[in-house]
PDB file of C-alpha atoms in Angstrom:
ATOM      1  CA  MET A  19      89.922 113.957  83.664  1.00 88.00           C
ATOM      2  CA  LYS A  20      92.638 116.260  84.933  1.00 93.00           C
ATOM      3  CA  TYR A  21      96.305 115.640  84.204  1.00 96.00           C
ATOM      4  CA  THR A  22      99.551 116.623  85.884  1.00 97.00           C
ATOM      5  CA  THR A  23     103.294 116.399  85.367  1.00 97.00           C
ATOM      6  CA  LEU A  24     104.610 113.651  87.624  1.00 97.00           C
ATOM      7  CA  GLY A  25     107.472 115.167  89.587  1.00 95.00           C
ATOM      8  CA  LYS A  26     110.739 115.336  87.686  1.00 93.00           C
ATOM      9  CA  THR A  27     109.790 112.552  85.284  1.00 96.00           C
ATOM     10  CA  GLY A  28     108.159 114.875  82.755  1.00 96.00           C
ATOM     11  CA  LEU A  29     105.408 112.285  82.336  1.00 98.00           C
ATOM     12  CA  GLU A  30     101.941 113.769  81.797  1.00 98.00           C
ATOM     13  CA  VAL A  31      99.596 111.514  83.741  1.00 98.00           C
ATOM     14  CA  SER A  32      95.955 111.433  84.769  1.00 97.00           C
ATOM     15  CA  ARG A  33      95.474 112.538  88.380  1.00 96.00           C
ATOM     16  CA  VAL A  34      93.645 109.288  89.019  1.00 96.00           C
ATOM     17  CA  ALA A  35      95.635 106.186  88.134  1.00 97.00           C
ATOM     18  CA  PHE A  36      94.060 102.775  87.764  1.00 95.00           C
ATOM     19  CA  GLY A  37      95.624 100.413  90.303  1.00 93.00           C
ATOM     20  CA  THR A  38      95.646  96.651  89.863  1.00 91.00           C
ATOM     21  CA  TRP A  39      96.509  95.347  93.339  1.00 86.00           C
ATOM     22  CA  GLN A  40      92.996  93.900  93.571  1.00 81.00           C
ATOM     23  CA  LEU A  41      93.604  91.772  90.485  1.00 80.00           C
ATOM     24  CA  GLY A  42      96.518  89.726  91.796  1.00 76.00           C
ATOM     25  CA  GLY A  43      94.822  87.505  94.379  1.00 70.00           C
ATOM     26  CA  ASP A  44      95.559  89.372  97.625  1.00 73.00           C
ATOM     27  CA  TRP A  45      91.910  90.440  97.742  1.00 64.00           C
ATOM     28  CA  GLY A  46      90.444  87.042  96.903  1.00 68.00           C
ATOM     29  CA  PRO A  47      89.668  85.503  93.493  1.00 70.00           C
ATOM     30  CA  THR A  48      89.420  87.810  90.474  1.00 71.00           C
ATOM     31  CA  ASP A  49      86.794  87.484  87.746  1.00 76.00           C
ATOM     32  CA  THR A  50      88.867  88.316  84.688  1.00 84.00           C
ATOM     33  CA  VAL A  51      86.152  89.607  82.370  1.00 87.00           C
ATOM     34  CA  PRO A  52      84.718  92.421  84.553  1.00 86.00           C
ATOM     35  CA  ALA A  53      88.226  93.327  85.734  1.00 87.00           C
ATOM     36  CA  MET A  54      89.343  93.854  82.148  1.00 89.00           C
ATOM     37  CA  GLN A  55      86.174  95.790  81.429  1.00 91.00           C
ATOM     38  CA  ALA A  56      86.963  98.086  84.366  1.00 91.00           C
ATOM     39  CA  ILE A  57      90.459  98.789  83.010  1.00 93.00           C
ATOM     40  CA  ARG A  58      89.137  99.512  79.530  1.00 94.00           C
ATOM     41  CA  ARG A  59      86.427 101.739  80.903  1.00 93.00           C
ATOM     42  CA  ALA A  60      88.985 103.758  82.835  1.00 94.00           C
ATOM     43  CA  ALA A  61      91.078 104.158  79.684  1.00 95.00           C
ATOM     44  CA  ASN A  62      88.034 105.236  77.708  1.00 93.00           C
ATOM     45  CA  GLU A  63      87.279 107.859  80.382  1.00 93.00           C
ATOM     46  CA  GLY A  64      90.726 109.443  80.057  1.00 94.00           C
ATOM     47  CA  VAL A  65      92.950 107.496  82.460  1.00 96.00           C
ATOM     48  CA  ASN A  66      96.384 107.067  80.885  1.00 97.00           C
ATOM     49  CA  PHE A  67      98.262 105.966  84.015  1.00 98.00           C
ATOM     50  CA  PHE A  68      98.148 102.337  85.184  1.00 97.00           C
ATOM     51  CA  ASP A  69      99.960 100.994  88.239  1.00 97.00           C
ATOM     52  CA  THR A  70     100.726  97.339  88.841  1.00 96.00           C
ATOM     53  CA  ALA A  71     103.466  95.162  90.387  1.00 95.00           C
ATOM     54  CA  GLN A  72     105.244  91.907  89.787  1.00 95.00           C
ATOM     55  CA  ALA A  73     104.127  90.737  93.237  1.00 92.00           C
ATOM     56  CA  TYR A  74     100.428  91.208  92.450  1.00 91.00           C
ATOM     57  CA  GLY A  75     100.009  87.536  91.689  1.00 90.00           C
ATOM     58  CA  PHE A  76     103.554  87.339  90.300  1.00 90.00           C
ATOM     59  CA  GLY A  77     102.526  88.097  86.770  1.00 90.00           C
ATOM     60  CA  GLN A  78      98.775  87.657  87.096  1.00 90.00           C
ATOM     61  CA  SER A  79      97.950  91.341  87.479  1.00 92.00           C
ATOM     62  CA  GLU A  80     100.475  92.463  84.868  1.00 95.00           C
ATOM     63  CA  ARG A  81      99.196  89.964  82.284  1.00 94.00           C
ATOM     64  CA  LEU A  82      95.598  90.954  82.892  1.00 93.00           C
ATOM     65  CA  LEU A  83      96.473  94.629  82.490  1.00 95.00           C
ATOM     66  CA  ALA A  84      98.322  93.883  79.259  1.00 95.00           C
ATOM     67  CA  MET A  85      95.346  92.016  77.822  1.00 94.00           C
ATOM     68  CA  ALA A  86      92.964  94.822  78.746  1.00 94.00           C
ATOM     69  CA  LEU A  87      95.144  97.494  77.117  1.00 96.00           C
ATOM     70  CA  LEU A  88      96.217  95.417  74.116  1.00 93.00           C
ATOM     71  CA  LEU A  89      94.472  97.468  71.419  1.00 91.00           C
ATOM     72  CA  LEU A  90      95.466 100.898  72.754  1.00 95.00           C
ATOM     73  CA  PRO A  91      98.498 102.810  71.395  1.00 96.00           C
ATOM     74  CA  ARG A  92     101.419 102.030  73.717  1.00 95.00           C
ATOM     75  CA  GLU A  93     102.860 105.535  73.378  1.00 96.00           C
ATOM     76  CA  GLU A  94      99.682 107.024  74.862  1.00 96.00           C
ATOM     77  CA  LEU A  95      99.910 104.913  78.029  1.00 98.00           C
ATOM     78  CA  VAL A  96     102.032 105.350  81.137  1.00 98.00           C
ATOM     79  CA  ILE A  97     102.680 101.946  82.680  1.00 98.00           C
ATOM     80  CA  ALA A  98     104.128 101.732  86.190  1.00 98.00           C
ATOM     81  CA  THR A  99     105.088  98.510  87.878  1.00 98.00           C
ATOM     82  CA  LYS A 100     107.063  97.502  90.957  1.00 97.00           C
ATOM     83  CA  GLY A 101     109.668  94.900  91.798  1.00 97.00           C
ATOM     84  CA  GLY A 102     111.847  93.744  94.653  1.00 96.00           C
ATOM     85  CA  LEU A 103     109.563  91.126  96.202  1.00 95.00           C
ATOM     86  CA  ARG A 104     110.164  87.408  95.704  1.00 95.00           C
ATOM     87  CA  ARG A 105     108.344  84.210  96.523  1.00 92.00           C
ATOM     88  CA  SER A 106     110.111  81.897  98.929  1.00 92.00           C
ATOM     89  CA  ALA A 107     109.341  78.801 100.980  1.00 89.00           C
ATOM     90  CA  ASN A 108     108.348  81.137 103.818  1.00 86.00           C
ATOM     91  CA  GLY A 109     106.093  83.349 101.714  1.00 89.00           C
ATOM     92  CA  VAL A 110     106.869  86.610  99.967  1.00 91.00           C
ATOM     93  CA  VAL A 111     110.178  88.220 100.960  1.00 94.00           C
ATOM     94  CA  ARG A 112     111.882  91.490 100.093  1.00 96.00           C
ATOM     95  CA  ASP A 113     114.684  91.065  97.573  1.00 97.00           C
ATOM     96  CA  ALA A 114     116.058  94.156  95.839  1.00 97.00           C
ATOM     97  CA  SER A 115     119.350  92.468  94.921  1.00 98.00           C
ATOM     98  CA  ALA A 116     120.758  93.300  91.503  1.00 98.00           C
ATOM     99  CA  THR A 117     120.066  89.759  90.299  1.00 97.00           C
ATOM    100  CA  TRP A 118     116.430  89.728  91.342  1.00 96.00           C
ATOM    101  CA  ILE A 119     115.770  93.280  90.128  1.00 98.00           C
ATOM    102  CA  ARG A 120     117.080  92.337  86.682  1.00 97.00           C
ATOM    103  CA  GLU A 121     115.058  89.132  86.646  1.00 97.00           C
ATOM    104  CA  GLY A 122     112.004  91.026  87.869  1.00 97.00           C
ATOM    105  CA  VAL A 123     112.214  93.636  85.141  1.00 98.00           C
ATOM    106  CA  GLU A 124     112.516  90.950  82.459  1.00 98.00           C
ATOM    107  CA  ALA A 125     109.534  89.079  83.938  1.00 97.00           C
ATOM    108  CA  SER A 126     107.457  92.264  84.064  1.00 97.00           C
ATOM    109  CA  LEU A 127     108.336  93.214  80.488  1.00 98.00           C
ATOM    110  CA  LYS A 128     107.205  89.784  79.325  1.00 97.00           C
ATOM    111  CA  ALA A 129     104.014  89.799  81.404  1.00 96.00           C
ATOM    112  CA  LEU A 130     103.125  93.331  80.286  1.00 97.00           C
ATOM    113  CA  GLY A 131     103.910  92.553  76.658  1.00 97.00           C
ATOM    114  CA  THR A 132     105.978  95.710  76.245  1.00 97.00           C
ATOM    115  CA  ASP A 133     109.526  96.698  75.349  1.00 97.00           C
ATOM    116  CA  TYR A 134     109.819  99.285  78.109  1.00 98.00           C
ATOM    117  CA  ILE A 135     108.348 100.244  81.478  1.00 98.00           C
ATOM    118  CA  ASP A 136     107.602 103.934  81.974  1.00 98.00           C
ATOM    119  CA  LEU A 137     108.072 103.882  85.757  1.00 98.00           C
ATOM    120  CA  TYR A 138     109.732 101.094  87.720  1.00 98.00           C
ATOM    121  CA  GLN A 139     109.430 101.262  91.507  1.00 98.00           C
ATOM    122  CA  VAL A 140     111.228  99.381  94.271  1.00 98.00           C
ATOM    123  CA  HIS A 141     108.214  97.893  96.049  1.00 96.00           C
ATOM    124  CA  TRP A 142     109.630  97.859  99.604  1.00 96.00           C
ATOM    125  CA  PRO A 143     113.037  98.720 101.067  1.00 97.00           C
ATOM    126  CA  ASP A 144     115.140  95.585 101.402  1.00 97.00           C
ATOM    127  CA  PRO A 145     117.308  95.714 104.545  1.00 96.00           C
ATOM    128  CA  SER A 146     119.476  92.852 103.219  1.00 96.00           C
ATOM    129  CA  THR A 147     120.576  94.653 100.060  1.00 97.00           C
ATOM    130  CA  PRO A 148     122.631  97.862  99.971  1.00 97.00           C
ATOM    131  CA  PHE A 149     120.787 100.646  98.202  1.00 97.00           C
ATOM    132  CA  ASP A 150     123.742 101.291  95.904  1.00 96.00           C
ATOM    133  CA  GLU A 151     123.491  97.723  94.571  1.00 98.00           C
ATOM    134  CA  THR A 152     119.833  98.184  93.703  1.00 98.00           C
ATOM    135  CA  ALA A 153     120.478 101.629  92.232  1.00 97.00           C
ATOM    136  CA  GLU A 154     123.323 100.388  90.038  1.00 97.00           C
ATOM    137  CA  ALA A 155     121.126  97.641  88.590  1.00 98.00           C
ATOM    138  CA  LEU A 156     118.317 100.109  87.899  1.00 98.00           C
ATOM    139  CA  SER A 157     120.731 102.607  86.307  1.00 97.00           C
ATOM    140  CA  THR A 158     121.873  99.917  83.887  1.00 98.00           C
ATOM    141  CA  LEU A 159     118.269  99.038  83.033  1.00 98.00           C
ATOM    142  CA  VAL A 160     117.560 102.710  82.342  1.00 98.00           C
ATOM    143  CA  ALA A 161     120.639 102.925  80.108  1.00 98.00           C
ATOM    144  CA  ASP A 162     119.432  99.820  78.275  1.00 98.00           C
ATOM    145  CA  GLY A 163     116.042 101.447  77.635  1.00 97.00           C
ATOM    146  CA  LYS A 164     114.099  98.794  79.515  1.00 98.00           C
ATOM    147  CA  ILE A 165     112.825 101.249  82.114  1.00 98.00           C
ATOM    148  CA  ARG A 166     112.475 105.005  81.688  1.00 98.00           C
ATOM    149  CA  HIS A 167     112.036 106.344  85.202  1.00 98.00           C
ATOM    150  CA  VAL A 168     112.741 105.039  88.712  1.00 98.00           C
ATOM    151  CA  GLY A 169     110.746 105.434  91.886  1.00 98.00           C
ATOM    152  CA  VAL A 170     110.244 103.756  95.252  1.00 98.00           C
ATOM    153  CA  SER A 171     107.276 102.595  97.276  1.00 97.00           C
ATOM    154  CA  ASN A 172     106.768 102.458 101.053  1.00 96.00           C
ATOM    155  CA  PHE A 173     110.079 104.266 101.719  1.00 97.00           C
ATOM    156  CA  SER A 174     110.647 106.621 104.637  1.00 96.00           C
ATOM    157  CA  VAL A 175     112.450 109.951 104.233  1.00 97.00           C
ATOM    158  CA  ARG A 176     115.639 108.436 105.655  1.00 97.00           C
ATOM    159  CA  GLN A 177     115.459 105.559 103.188  1.00 97.00           C
ATOM    160  CA  MET A 178     114.830 107.932 100.282  1.00 97.00           C
ATOM    161  CA  GLU A 179     117.817 110.005 101.348  1.00 97.00           C
ATOM    162  CA  GLU A 180     120.042 106.935 101.489  1.00 97.00           C
ATOM    163  CA  PHE A 181     118.831 105.560  98.166  1.00 97.00           C
ATOM    164  CA  GLY A 182     119.062 109.015  96.584  1.00 96.00           C
ATOM    165  CA  ALA A 183     122.784 109.153  97.367  1.00 96.00           C
ATOM    166  CA  SER A 184     123.273 106.525  94.647  1.00 96.00           C
ATOM    167  CA  MET A 185     120.455 107.359  92.229  1.00 96.00           C
ATOM    168  CA  ALA A 186     117.892 110.121  91.921  1.00 95.00           C
ATOM    169  CA  ILE A 187     114.422 109.074  93.065  1.00 97.00           C
ATOM    170  CA  GLU A 188     111.756 110.461  90.761  1.00 98.00           C
ATOM    171  CA  THR A 189     108.603 109.192  92.500  1.00 98.00           C
ATOM    172  CA  VAL A 190     107.396 107.625  95.719  1.00 98.00           C
ATOM    173  CA  GLN A 191     104.271 105.585  96.340  1.00 97.00           C
ATOM    174  CA  PRO A 192     103.065 105.740  99.966  1.00 97.00           C
ATOM    175  CA  PRO A 193      99.734 104.769 101.560  1.00 96.00           C
ATOM    176  CA  TYR A 194      97.559 107.822 102.147  1.00 96.00           C
ATOM    177  CA  HIS A 195      93.915 108.132 103.095  1.00 96.00           C
ATOM    178  CA  LEU A 196      91.703 109.745 105.707  1.00 96.00           C
ATOM    179  CA  PHE A 197      92.561 107.102 108.289  1.00 95.00           C
ATOM    180  CA  ARG A 198      96.279 107.202 107.521  1.00 95.00           C
ATOM    181  CA  ARG A 199      97.925 110.624 107.376  1.00 96.00           C
ATOM    182  CA  ASP A 200     101.385 110.009 108.840  1.00 94.00           C
ATOM    183  CA  ILE A 201     103.141 110.978 105.584  1.00 96.00           C
ATOM    184  CA  GLU A 202     101.950 114.556 106.070  1.00 97.00           C
ATOM    185  CA  THR A 203     104.548 115.012 108.825  1.00 95.00           C
ATOM    186  CA  ASN A 204     107.750 114.368 106.883  1.00 96.00           C
ATOM    187  CA  VAL A 205     107.335 112.450 103.609  1.00 97.00           C
ATOM    188  CA  LEU A 206     105.186 115.015 101.812  1.00 98.00           C
ATOM    189  CA  PRO A 207     107.274 118.043 102.871  1.00 98.00           C
ATOM    190  CA  TYR A 208     110.373 116.172 101.688  1.00 98.00           C
ATOM    191  CA  THR A 209     108.913 115.183  98.312  1.00 98.00           C
ATOM    192  CA  ALA A 210     107.600 118.695  97.738  1.00 97.00           C
ATOM    193  CA  ALA A 211     111.026 120.170  98.416  1.00 96.00           C
ATOM    194  CA  LYS A 212     112.767 117.642  96.139  1.00 96.00           C
ATOM    195  CA  ASP A 213     110.117 117.667  93.371  1.00 96.00           C
ATOM    196  CA  ILE A 214     109.523 113.939  93.811  1.00 98.00           C
ATOM    197  CA  GLY A 215     106.220 112.793  92.322  1.00 98.00           C
ATOM    198  CA  VAL A 216     103.771 111.277  94.809  1.00 98.00           C
ATOM    199  CA  LEU A 217     101.437 108.423  93.870  1.00 98.00           C
ATOM    200  CA  ALA A 218      99.149 107.857  96.853  1.00 97.00           C
ATOM    201  CA  TYR A 219      97.779 104.347  97.164  1.00 95.00           C
ATOM    202  CA  GLY A 220      94.755 103.244  99.148  1.00 92.00           C
ATOM    203  CA  PRO A 221      92.748 106.523  99.016  1.00 94.00           C
ATOM    204  CA  LEU A 222      89.593 104.524  99.737  1.00 93.00           C
ATOM    205  CA  ALA A 223      91.265 103.005 102.812  1.00 91.00           C
ATOM    206  CA  HIS A 224      91.208  99.592 101.158  1.00 88.00           C
ATOM    207  CA  GLY A 225      87.422  99.594 100.911  1.00 86.00           C
ATOM    208  CA  LEU A 226      86.596 101.277 104.205  1.00 91.00           C
ATOM    209  CA  LEU A 227      85.817 104.525 102.389  1.00 92.00           C
ATOM    210  CA  GLY A 228      84.099 102.801  99.504  1.00 86.00           C
ATOM    211  CA  GLY A 229      80.842 102.815 101.418  1.00 82.00           C
ATOM    212  CA  ARG A 230      80.051  99.131 101.032  1.00 86.00           C
ATOM    213  CA  LEU A 231      81.433  97.708 104.292  1.00 89.00           C
ATOM    214  CA  GLY A 232      79.441  97.208 107.462  1.00 91.00           C
ATOM    215  CA  ILE A 233      79.990  95.840 110.942  1.00 91.00           C
ATOM    216  CA  ASP A 234      78.923  92.383 109.746  1.00 90.00           C
ATOM    217  CA  THR A 235      81.252  92.358 106.735  1.00 89.00           C
ATOM    218  CA  THR A 236      83.542  89.347 106.533  1.00 87.00           C
ATOM    219  CA  PHE A 237      86.382  88.714 104.111  1.00 86.00           C
ATOM    220  CA  PRO A 238      87.473  85.460 102.468  1.00 84.00           C
ATOM    221  CA  PRO A 239      90.641  83.903 103.897  1.00 84.00           C
ATOM    222  CA  GLN A 240      92.643  84.870 100.783  1.00 81.00           C
ATOM    223  CA  ASP A 241      91.812  88.545 101.354  1.00 81.00           C
ATOM    224  CA  TRP A 242      94.551  90.252 103.401  1.00 79.00           C
ATOM    225  CA  ARG A 243      91.905  92.327 105.185  1.00 84.00           C
ATOM    226  CA  SER A 244      90.661  89.188 106.946  1.00 83.00           C
ATOM    227  CA  LYS A 245      93.828  89.328 109.058  1.00 86.00           C
ATOM    228  CA  SER A 246      94.089  93.104 109.469  1.00 85.00           C
ATOM    229  CA  SER A 247      93.193  94.804 112.763  1.00 83.00           C
ATOM    230  CA  MET A 248      91.937  97.743 110.695  1.00 86.00           C
ATOM    231  CA  PHE A 249      88.950  95.624 109.666  1.00 88.00           C
ATOM    232  CA  GLN A 250      88.202  93.901 112.974  1.00 87.00           C
ATOM    233  CA  GLY A 251      86.926  94.634 116.443  1.00 89.00           C
ATOM    234  CA  ALA A 252      86.452  97.964 118.189  1.00 90.00           C
ATOM    235  CA  SER A 253      88.687  99.938 115.798  1.00 90.00           C
ATOM    236  CA  PHE A 254      86.655  98.770 112.803  1.00 90.00           C
ATOM    237  CA  ALA A 255      83.376  99.656 114.527  1.00 91.00           C
ATOM    238  CA  ARG A 256      84.643 103.073 115.577  1.00 93.00           C
ATOM    239  CA  ASN A 257      85.882 103.890 112.089  1.00 92.00           C
ATOM    240  CA  LEU A 258      82.624 102.765 110.529  1.00 94.00           C
ATOM    241  CA  ARG A 259      80.901 105.428 112.634  1.00 94.00           C
ATOM    242  CA  ALA A 260      83.278 108.014 111.175  1.00 94.00           C
ATOM    243  CA  VAL A 261      82.526 106.659 107.706  1.00 94.00           C
ATOM    244  CA  ALA A 262      78.799 107.144 108.333  1.00 94.00           C
ATOM    245  CA  ARG A 263      79.383 110.808 109.200  1.00 96.00           C
ATOM    246  CA  LEU A 264      81.583 111.277 106.142  1.00 97.00           C
ATOM    247  CA  ARG A 265      78.898 109.731 103.964  1.00 96.00           C
ATOM    248  CA  GLU A 266      76.334 112.156 105.380  1.00 96.00           C
ATOM    249  CA  LEU A 267      78.642 115.077 104.587  1.00 96.00           C
ATOM    250  CA  ALA A 268      79.294 113.801 101.067  1.00 96.00           C
ATOM    251  CA  GLU A 269      75.801 112.811 100.027  1.00 95.00           C
ATOM    252  CA  ASP A 270      73.500 115.115 101.965  1.00 94.00           C
ATOM    253  CA  GLN A 271      75.564 118.297 101.994  1.00 93.00           C
ATOM    254  CA  LEU A 272      77.953 118.111  99.033  1.00 95.00           C
ATOM    255  CA  GLY A 273      75.927 116.044  96.583  1.00 95.00           C
ATOM    256  CA  ILE A 274      78.757 113.599  95.869  1.00 95.00           C
ATOM    257  CA  THR A 275      79.474 110.032  96.890  1.00 94.00           C
ATOM    258  CA  LEU A 276      81.582 108.944  99.850  1.00 95.00           C
ATOM    259  CA  ALA A 277      84.190 107.468  97.499  1.00 93.00           C
ATOM    260  CA  GLN A 278      84.408 110.716  95.563  1.00 95.00           C
ATOM    261  CA  LEU A 279      84.913 112.659  98.779  1.00 96.00           C
ATOM    262  CA  ALA A 280      87.702 110.296  99.839  1.00 96.00           C
ATOM    263  CA  VAL A 281      89.591 110.492  96.534  1.00 95.00           C
ATOM    264  CA  ALA A 282      89.048 114.244  96.169  1.00 96.00           C
ATOM    265  CA  TRP A 283      90.374 114.725  99.716  1.00 97.00           C
ATOM    266  CA  THR A 284      93.559 112.839  98.795  1.00 97.00           C
ATOM    267  CA  LEU A 285      94.045 114.938  95.673  1.00 97.00           C
ATOM    268  CA  ALA A 286      93.360 118.159  97.586  1.00 97.00           C
ATOM    269  CA  ASN A 287      96.799 117.904  99.192  1.00 97.00           C
ATOM    270  CA  PRO A 288      99.068 119.967  96.907  1.00 96.00           C
ATOM    271  CA  ALA A 289     101.957 117.569  97.540  1.00 97.00           C
ATOM    272  CA  VAL A 290     100.025 114.628  96.041  1.00 97.00           C
ATOM    273  CA  ASP A 291     100.199 114.240  92.274  1.00 97.00           C
ATOM    274  CA  VAL A 292      98.124 111.115  91.734  1.00 97.00           C
ATOM    275  CA  ALA A 293      95.612 108.983  93.614  1.00 97.00           C
ATOM    276  CA  ILE A 294      95.708 105.287  92.713  1.00 96.00           C
ATOM    277  CA  VAL A 295      92.233 103.767  92.637  1.00 93.00           C
ATOM    278  CA  GLY A 296      91.499 100.171  91.711  1.00 86.00           C
ATOM    279  CA  THR A 297      88.330  98.186  91.226  1.00 81.00           C
ATOM    280  CA  ARG A 298      87.235  94.855  89.808  1.00 77.00           C
ATOM    281  CA  ASP A 299      83.806  96.223  88.909  1.00 79.00           C
ATOM    282  CA  PRO A 300      83.378  98.386  85.775  1.00 82.00           C
ATOM    283  CA  ASP A 301      80.290  99.999  87.316  1.00 81.00           C
ATOM    284  CA  HIS A 302      82.477 101.583  90.022  1.00 82.00           C
ATOM    285  CA  VAL A 303      84.938 103.218  87.636  1.00 87.00           C
ATOM    286  CA  ASP A 304      83.004 106.387  86.770  1.00 86.00           C
ATOM    287  CA  ASP A 305      82.368 107.154  90.433  1.00 84.00           C
ATOM    288  CA  ALA A 306      86.059 107.116  91.306  1.00 83.00           C
ATOM    289  CA  LEU A 307      87.229 109.013  88.232  1.00 89.00           C
ATOM    290  CA  ALA A 308      84.768 111.848  88.789  1.00 90.00           C
ATOM    291  CA  ALA A 309      86.667 112.716  91.969  1.00 91.00           C
ATOM    292  CA  ALA A 310      89.514 114.174  89.898  1.00 90.00           C
ATOM    293  CA  ASP A 311      87.215 117.035  88.912  1.00 92.00           C
ATOM    294  CA  ILE A 312      86.008 117.820  92.442  1.00 94.00           C
ATOM    295  CA  ASP A 313      87.673 120.719  94.238  1.00 94.00           C
ATOM    296  CA  LEU A 314      87.147 120.715  97.999  1.00 96.00           C
ATOM    297  CA  ASP A 315      87.372 124.122  99.658  1.00 95.00           C
ATOM    298  CA  GLN A 316      88.970 124.746 103.035  1.00 96.00           C
ATOM    299  CA  GLU A 317      85.631 124.766 104.846  1.00 96.00           C
ATOM    300  CA  VAL A 318      84.892 121.226 103.683  1.00 97.00           C
ATOM    301  CA  LEU A 319      88.405 120.064 104.531  1.00 97.00           C
ATOM    302  CA  ASP A 320      88.001 121.492 108.040  1.00 97.00           C
ATOM    303  CA  ARG A 321      84.700 119.668 108.471  1.00 97.00           C
ATOM    304  CA  VAL A 322      86.330 116.430 107.394  1.00 97.00           C
ATOM    305  CA  ASP A 323      89.097 116.962 109.955  1.00 97.00           C
ATOM    306  CA  LYS A 324      86.532 117.413 112.720  1.00 96.00           C
ATOM    307  CA  ILE A 325      84.857 114.129 111.801  1.00 96.00           C
ATOM    308  CA  MET A 326      88.154 112.273 111.758  1.00 95.00           C
ATOM    309  CA  VAL A 327      89.084 113.345 115.297  1.00 94.00           C
ATOM    310  CA  ALA A 328      87.008 110.423 116.567  1.00 90.00           C
ATOM    311  CA  ALA A 329      88.592 107.872 114.197  1.00 90.00           C
ATOM    312  CA  VAL A 330      91.341 105.342 114.896  1.00 85.00           C
ATOM    313  CA  PRO A 331      94.417 106.115 112.748  1.00 87.00           C
ATOM    314  CA  ALA A 332      95.935 103.309 110.701  1.00 83.00           C
ATOM    315  CA  TYR A 333      99.653 102.483 110.795  1.00 77.00           C
ATOM    316  CA  GLY A 334     102.043  99.806 109.636  1.00 72.00           C
ATOM    317  CA  PRO A 335     102.360  97.800 106.423  1.00 72.00           C
ATOM    318  CA  SER A 336      99.283  97.308 104.277  1.00 68.00           C
ATOM    319  CA  PRO A 337      99.181  94.338 104.249  1.00 67.00           C
TER     320      PRO A 337
END
């Protein structure tokens, strides 16, 4: 496993982080035992960076992560979580108010069974709350020792600039994979110039680049992909054809798996510090982690670009 310094935080983290979005219910029911085995396997293989969120089951994912890591030395782990989403009568809403941020941090600390959070991220920009209100609450939590570093997730450059006027942003977590490259235009140049650490989520395109989906694949109603245009109709079929060509390149010409190619491609961008990969199956862990040691040369990257010309780019919130 390779490690890197995460932006200005000074945190030394594995280049592949274990993500726990899949464990909170948005992807359908979670079998706790294999999920915990997957987390422990990742830790045993050198992963020291684990990303979760209050909104991943509102405590479910965080509690499961805490149980899986219970016997490991806390000081050797880097735990990142996110807040600023709240359940309401109309579903989940964005709420980065000072009150909810404080409540969210306390709830996450309890669920994670820890006295401090290494990296706390605002999950989504909240248009109803001024950034300076959120920043002031986070600054107090840093001063109190409850969180050590502050980042954001799903923020544009303009939003990072506005938030940064009140508090320095140390990391950002955007979606980034072969079918979604919009952050290359402005977000990544901005973060590189400001030394903001980048944690890319969804490098396997939410399963599309995992190699296990086909045109007949269906998703349970609880799985957000069942309602996503990315996994339906002509766009899905067209992208599956691109996936087939990528698999041929990976397996027949490079001697690696499709998933390894996808994660290695994400990490090949010098502006990306970490790729967040999650799984509920311990047997899939080694495959994803091996990608951190794969260096793709420019010829391979060019061949990937040629394949992706025929693909349908993904945009918008996920989910």
